[in-house]
Amino acid sequence: MTGMIYPAIIMGGLGLIFGALLAFASKKFHVETDPRQANIRAILPGANCGGCGYPGCDGFAEALANGTGKITGCAAGGSALADSIAAILGVQAEKDEPKIAFLKCKGSNDKTVKNCVYYGEYDCRAAAVVPGKGPTSCAFGCMGLGTCVSVCAFHAMTIKNGLAVVDAEKCVGCGACVENCPRDVLVLVPRKSKVNVSCNSPLKGPDVKRVCSVGCIGCTLCAKSCPVQAIEMKGALAVIDPAKCINCGICVTKCPTKSITDRRTNEEKAVSAVKETISV
Amino acid sequence: MKLPSFWGGIHPPQKKDATVNKKIEKYLPKGDLVFPMAQSLGAPCQPVVKKGDRVLVGQKLGDSEAFVSAPVLSSVSGTVKDIALRLTSAGIYENCVIVENDGLYEKDPSWAPLDNYPEADPKEYLKRIREAGIVGFGGATFPTVVKLSPPPDKVIKWLIVNGVECEPYINCDNRLMLEEPEKILEGLRLMLRLFPEAEGVIGIENNKPEAIKTMESEVSKQGDNKISVVPLAVKYPQGAEKMLIEAVTKQEYVMTALPADVGCIILNVRTVHQIREAIAAGEPAISRIITVTGEAVAEPKNIHVLLGTSMRELIDFCGGFREQPVKVISGGPMMGVSLRSIDIPVVKSTSGILALTASNSHLAPESACIRCGRCFEGCPMGLMPSVLNPLVLMRDYKAFEETGGMNCIECGACSYSCPANRHLTQSFRDGKSTIMAMRRKAAVK
């Protein structure tokens, strides 16, 4: 019987001593964590797209908790998420416009000249370093090798007929594709901007015509016909200012090379047509 | 005796036989001449002539204020037909001055031999080299005057003349050494006046025994003990700056150092030859020697050609194509660039035109790495291509930099030695250029 008492006392005593040590250590070396960080992390989408500029959602939550992150930084979550983050942090969320990726190129395989056979690695970034900066004869247009497809965390990009196609329903405007496009032919535009120039080539008309039948030739017809002067010519490339544009679609009908994309629905088109007739 | 060389490297087939015994022929252009404004490493030039202007041989067509840049000179006399975008060997449409040749070859009177040039102030040489638009004719087209103006605290011990020509097929430097060795030596002696402490070394690979013999007999004839000829073992890429320094000076090269840091300046034989021509004969950099070769060319030749001549004319001069080429390359097969068209002007960097048939430009599809390590053995910079390649594919740029990826010289030895045909060199170019772009973006911010 006595044989059991001593081990029990020793084990119990050791347990008490270590317990006390642990209790002391947990008080002494306590790390202050912001409880808001975990709360914010829980409501972030968790796709780790990196569109906010931080290493994944964890990094973004930490930045938000210590006050360096922007509340509207998560494009994937949109304004609803920004509101919930603002509620957790106890601040007012400023409204950021929802954005969408847009391809400034219409030069699909049948519309452009491809004058070499590309054997190399199937990635736009790798193709951009070979002589001629890629397989397309236009040095500014979409190569269609799908870097944007591989970096999109929301499966919003596909390649069709040599061009990147943005799925408007899936795109959250995180900008990962824009960041990784070696030709800067993808841009973020406000979702409400429905009429955009689909060309990225600053070259003059004949030089564009030589390689592509749907590129902007810099004829200035759109700029002249715009009722609100929202179109500016940057060199030989028309650029629509989304802040001024009223999505009337007049430029789309004027463009001789059909290089302006109209993403309005039929209803929207009808509404602006009615407005036009009234104003006339 | 074992000849000096460097660590690593590969042994591609030489294939130089087709043009090795062909004398350099002079070709005068028939059509218009096209002068791209970006012909040297560094800032591109801006045109200094207008449409309709009459220009003379050696007259400046474009210049730039930047230090790292070289002017572009007209190689013919005639009228400026247009200033427009034209396809160049870079594969893109670049700003070019187009000159209509009047066939008179009237020379700009300001181009005369430098007065009393063997005794002139060496500073005058540098001015001349800049005005003559001389760049490294080896292919990198680095402005020579920048190379010859090292920081004053660097002592230059070796002035190395690069007669290695390790690219397969190409023979232009070899022929120049055989035909005009005295001019190369004179150019080297003029450059040695700039660096009194330096010794002149001419490095030539052992597959050019005739050239070694010619240069050696020329050196001994003139009895100059400051100049020596060093035969080197045959290995690619011996003509690369860092490899040549390692082979000639027998000192291990620090990967990130510049040649001037280890007391070396390297000039291609044609560059030295051109320097002599500019100083002693008043002949600016308006021409170069190129090898037109490859299995698809009917009659391969070495041609002395005026810059701006269309490549199509040169191929016609060589009897056209024997069979339809599937790949035409400007430069050699290892580091040259494939062309999209042959209506492209010859520029300062064009060392050759290589037309390959389907049978000798076959490219098998890429397959998985088998960890054989041949790329490790081939890499002259001591890098680990098979480790770096997945880092680029996974876009782990930080690890790519830490593993030394930025030191890659893009010689293509890894891609050549890879039995799985992996696109190694391309991926490193991609990684390097992406990192450089990221650094530039960070600097702007």
XYZ file of N, CA and C in Angstrom, chain B residues 37-130:
282
model
N 16.097 53.156 -85.412
C 16.696 54.139 -84.511
C 17.232 53.490 -83.222
N 16.783 52.263 -82.948
C 17.298 51.579 -81.757
C 18.251 50.481 -82.212
N 19.541 50.795 -82.300
C 20.503 49.796 -82.767
C 21.555 49.473 -81.730
N 21.497 50.148 -80.582
C 22.491 49.835 -79.559
C 21.774 49.629 -78.245
N 22.464 48.953 -77.338
C 21.929 48.814 -75.996
C 21.877 50.220 -75.385
N 20.859 50.517 -74.624
C 20.746 51.845 -74.052
C 19.643 52.633 -74.715
N 19.722 53.953 -74.608
C 18.635 54.799 -75.089
C 18.533 54.745 -76.609
N 17.302 54.594 -77.169
C 17.152 54.652 -78.625
C 17.377 56.078 -79.124
N 17.780 56.189 -80.401
C 18.076 57.515 -80.959
C 16.800 58.200 -81.421
N 16.888 59.510 -81.549
C 15.811 60.283 -82.152
C 16.295 60.750 -83.525
N 15.427 60.689 -84.555
C 15.884 61.122 -85.884
C 16.311 62.593 -85.865
N 17.433 62.896 -86.536
C 17.885 64.290 -86.636
C 17.761 64.794 -88.072
N 17.176 63.962 -88.949
C 16.935 64.406 -90.327
C 15.431 64.451 -90.570
N 15.050 65.143 -91.661
C 13.632 65.241 -92.003
C 13.390 64.546 -93.336
N 12.140 64.228 -93.590
C 11.748 63.643 -94.867
C 12.148 64.600 -95.985
N 12.804 64.065 -97.001
C 13.211 64.905 -98.133
C 14.629 65.437 -98.030
N 15.255 65.342 -96.863
C 16.640 65.805 -96.693
C 17.587 64.972 -97.551
N 18.674 65.606 -98.012
C 19.709 64.821 -98.678
C 20.751 64.448 -97.635
N 21.134 63.196 -97.610
C 22.141 62.752 -96.639
C 23.338 62.179 -97.374
N 24.501 62.246 -96.706
C 25.743 61.736 -97.276
C 26.196 60.522 -96.478
N 27.145 59.790 -97.033
C 27.685 58.618 -96.331
C 28.339 59.091 -95.030
N 27.948 58.506 -93.944
C 28.543 58.859 -92.652
C 27.821 59.979 -91.938
N 26.757 60.510 -92.545
C 26.013 61.586 -91.889
C 25.079 60.998 -90.846
N 24.924 61.775 -89.762
C 24.099 61.296 -88.664
C 22.614 61.295 -89.036
N 21.942 60.150 -88.818
C 20.496 60.080 -89.046
C 19.738 60.203 -87.737
N 20.345 59.682 -86.691
C 19.696 59.739 -85.388
C 20.743 59.806 -84.302
N 20.387 60.474 -83.204
C 21.319 60.597 -82.084
C 20.516 60.697 -80.801
N 21.224 60.546 -79.699
C 20.563 60.642 -78.400
C 21.495 61.365 -77.437
N 20.895 62.061 -76.475
C 21.668 62.797 -75.491
C 22.278 61.864 -74.446
N 21.670 60.675 -74.307
C 22.067 59.770 -73.227
C 23.511 59.316 -73.374
N 24.143 58.986 -72.233
C 25.530 58.533 -72.256
C 25.614 57.136 -72.868
N 24.723 56.242 -72.421
C 24.731 54.883 -72.960
C 23.860 54.851 -74.206
N 24.463 55.220 -75.328
C 23.773 55.233 -76.608
C 24.809 55.501 -77.688
N 24.483 55.151 -78.928
C 25.399 55.409 -80.033
C 24.595 55.936 -81.206
N 25.142 56.957 -81.927
C 24.383 57.505 -83.050
C 24.250 56.506 -84.195
N 23.211 56.723 -85.017
C 23.007 55.905 -86.211
C 23.392 56.752 -87.415
N 24.287 56.220 -88.254
C 24.788 56.982 -89.395
C 24.293 56.376 -90.693
N 24.218 57.226 -91.713
C 23.776 56.736 -93.021
C 24.927 56.003 -93.696
N 24.629 54.892 -94.362
C 25.685 54.129 -95.020
C 25.750 54.429 -96.512
N 24.791 55.216 -97.002
C 24.803 55.589 -98.428
C 24.506 57.087 -98.533
N 24.639 57.626 -99.729
C 24.171 58.989 -99.947
C 22.852 58.907 -100.700
N 21.993 59.863 -100.437
C 20.678 59.830 -101.075
C 19.709 60.728 -100.341
N 18.416 60.500 -100.540
C 17.406 61.327 -99.892
C 16.632 60.513 -98.864
N 16.232 61.199 -97.796
C 15.413 60.555 -96.778
C 14.003 60.412 -97.343
N 13.603 59.149 -97.533
C 12.326 58.891 -98.186
C 11.178 59.011 -97.187
N 11.422 58.537 -95.984
C 10.351 58.515 -94.988
C 10.948 58.245 -93.610
N 10.202 58.637 -92.593
C 10.524 58.220 -91.223
C 9.278 57.512 -90.727
N 9.326 56.196 -90.616
C 8.107 55.426 -90.345
C 8.440 54.163 -89.558
N 7.390 53.445 -89.202
C 7.587 52.194 -88.485
C 7.881 51.075 -89.478
N 8.912 50.286 -89.191
C 9.256 49.150 -90.030
C 9.579 47.953 -89.139
N 9.307 46.758 -89.676
C 9.637 45.541 -88.927
C 11.155 45.405 -88.844
N 11.670 45.170 -87.625
C 13.115 44.995 -87.451
C 13.380 43.595 -86.922
N 14.674 43.295 -86.729
C 15.009 41.944 -86.291
C 14.544 41.680 -84.865
N 14.138 42.724 -84.133
C 13.578 42.500 -82.798
C 12.162 41.933 -82.894
N 11.611 41.864 -84.105
C 10.290 41.280 -84.296
C 9.155 42.253 -84.108
N 9.479 43.510 -83.868
C 8.428 44.500 -83.690
C 8.637 45.652 -84.680
N 7.606 46.430 -84.844
C 7.704 47.606 -85.710
C 8.350 48.732 -84.926
N 9.499 49.193 -85.440
C 10.228 50.233 -84.732
C 10.400 51.447 -85.634
N 10.677 52.580 -84.993
C 10.880 53.826 -85.718
C 12.144 53.727 -86.572
N 12.018 53.943 -87.877
C 13.157 53.801 -88.784
C 13.246 55.002 -89.713
N 14.483 55.320 -90.115
C 14.689 56.309 -91.164
C 14.953 55.535 -92.448
N 14.198 55.844 -93.510
C 14.350 55.114 -94.766
C 15.031 56.034 -95.778
N 16.141 55.583 -96.331
C 16.930 56.403 -97.246
C 16.917 55.783 -98.637
N 16.624 56.629 -99.626
C 16.670 56.173 -101.012
C 18.093 56.375 -101.522
N 18.704 55.297 -101.970
C 20.108 55.309 -102.362
C 20.263 55.940 -103.741
N 21.174 56.953 -103.862
C 21.393 57.523 -105.205
C 22.587 56.877 -105.902
N 23.222 55.923 -105.226
C 24.300 55.165 -105.855
C 25.615 55.918 -106.011
N 25.705 57.164 -105.492
C 26.931 57.953 -105.677
C 27.932 57.729 -104.550
N 27.433 57.301 -103.393
C 28.272 57.083 -102.205
C 29.160 58.288 -101.909
N 28.528 59.454 -101.920
C 29.242 60.694 -101.642
C 29.466 60.796 -100.139
N 30.725 60.974 -99.763
C 31.044 60.881 -98.342
C 30.932 62.237 -97.660
N 30.448 62.198 -96.420
C 30.404 63.396 -95.583
C 31.839 63.886 -95.381
N 32.153 65.151 -95.771
C 33.551 65.601 -95.733
C 34.151 65.621 -94.322
N 33.290 65.590 -93.285
C 33.859 65.629 -91.924
C 34.544 64.316 -91.563
N 34.325 63.270 -92.384
C 34.970 61.986 -92.073
C 36.304 61.865 -92.790
N 37.383 62.205 -92.075
C 38.728 62.057 -92.612
C 39.554 61.371 -91.532
N 40.685 60.784 -91.895
C 41.519 60.186 -90.850
C 41.895 61.222 -89.792
N 42.025 60.784 -88.568
C 42.405 61.681 -87.473
C 43.831 62.159 -87.734
N 44.064 63.498 -87.578
C 45.398 64.036 -87.857
C 46.444 63.374 -86.971
N 47.513 62.900 -87.596
C 48.643 62.323 -86.872
C 48.146 61.335 -85.805
N 47.291 60.410 -86.242
C 46.571 59.588 -85.256
C 47.438 58.722 -84.337
N 48.627 58.221 -84.776
C 49.339 57.367 -83.821
C 49.836 58.131 -82.590
N 49.988 59.485 -82.734
C 50.480 60.251 -81.585
C 49.386 61.109 -80.944
N 48.179 61.072 -81.498
C 47.119 61.962 -81.012
C 46.746 61.651 -79.563
N 46.096 62.633 -78.937
C 45.628 62.452 -77.560
C 44.593 61.323 -77.541
N 44.768 60.309 -76.669
C 43.802 59.195 -76.639
C 42.362 59.648 -76.392
N 42.188 60.823 -75.764
C 40.821 61.351 -75.557
C 40.113 61.565 -76.892
N 40.927 61.945 -77.904
C 40.366 62.163 -79.241
C 39.801 60.851 -79.805
N 40.476 59.750 -79.470
C 40.015 58.448 -79.942
C 38.593 58.188 -79.446
N 38.400 58.454 -78.144
C 37.092 58.171 -77.542
C 36.007 58.992 -78.218
N 36.341 60.282 -78.485
C 35.375 61.155 -79.151
C 35.006 60.584 -80.512
N 36.039 60.137 -81.221
C 35.864 59.557 -82.542
C 34.963 58.299 -82.475
N 35.231 57.461 -81.479
C 34.490 56.203 -81.353
C 33.017 56.485 -81.113
N 32.743 57.494 -80.303
C 31.354 57.870 -80.042
C 30.699 58.403 -81.316
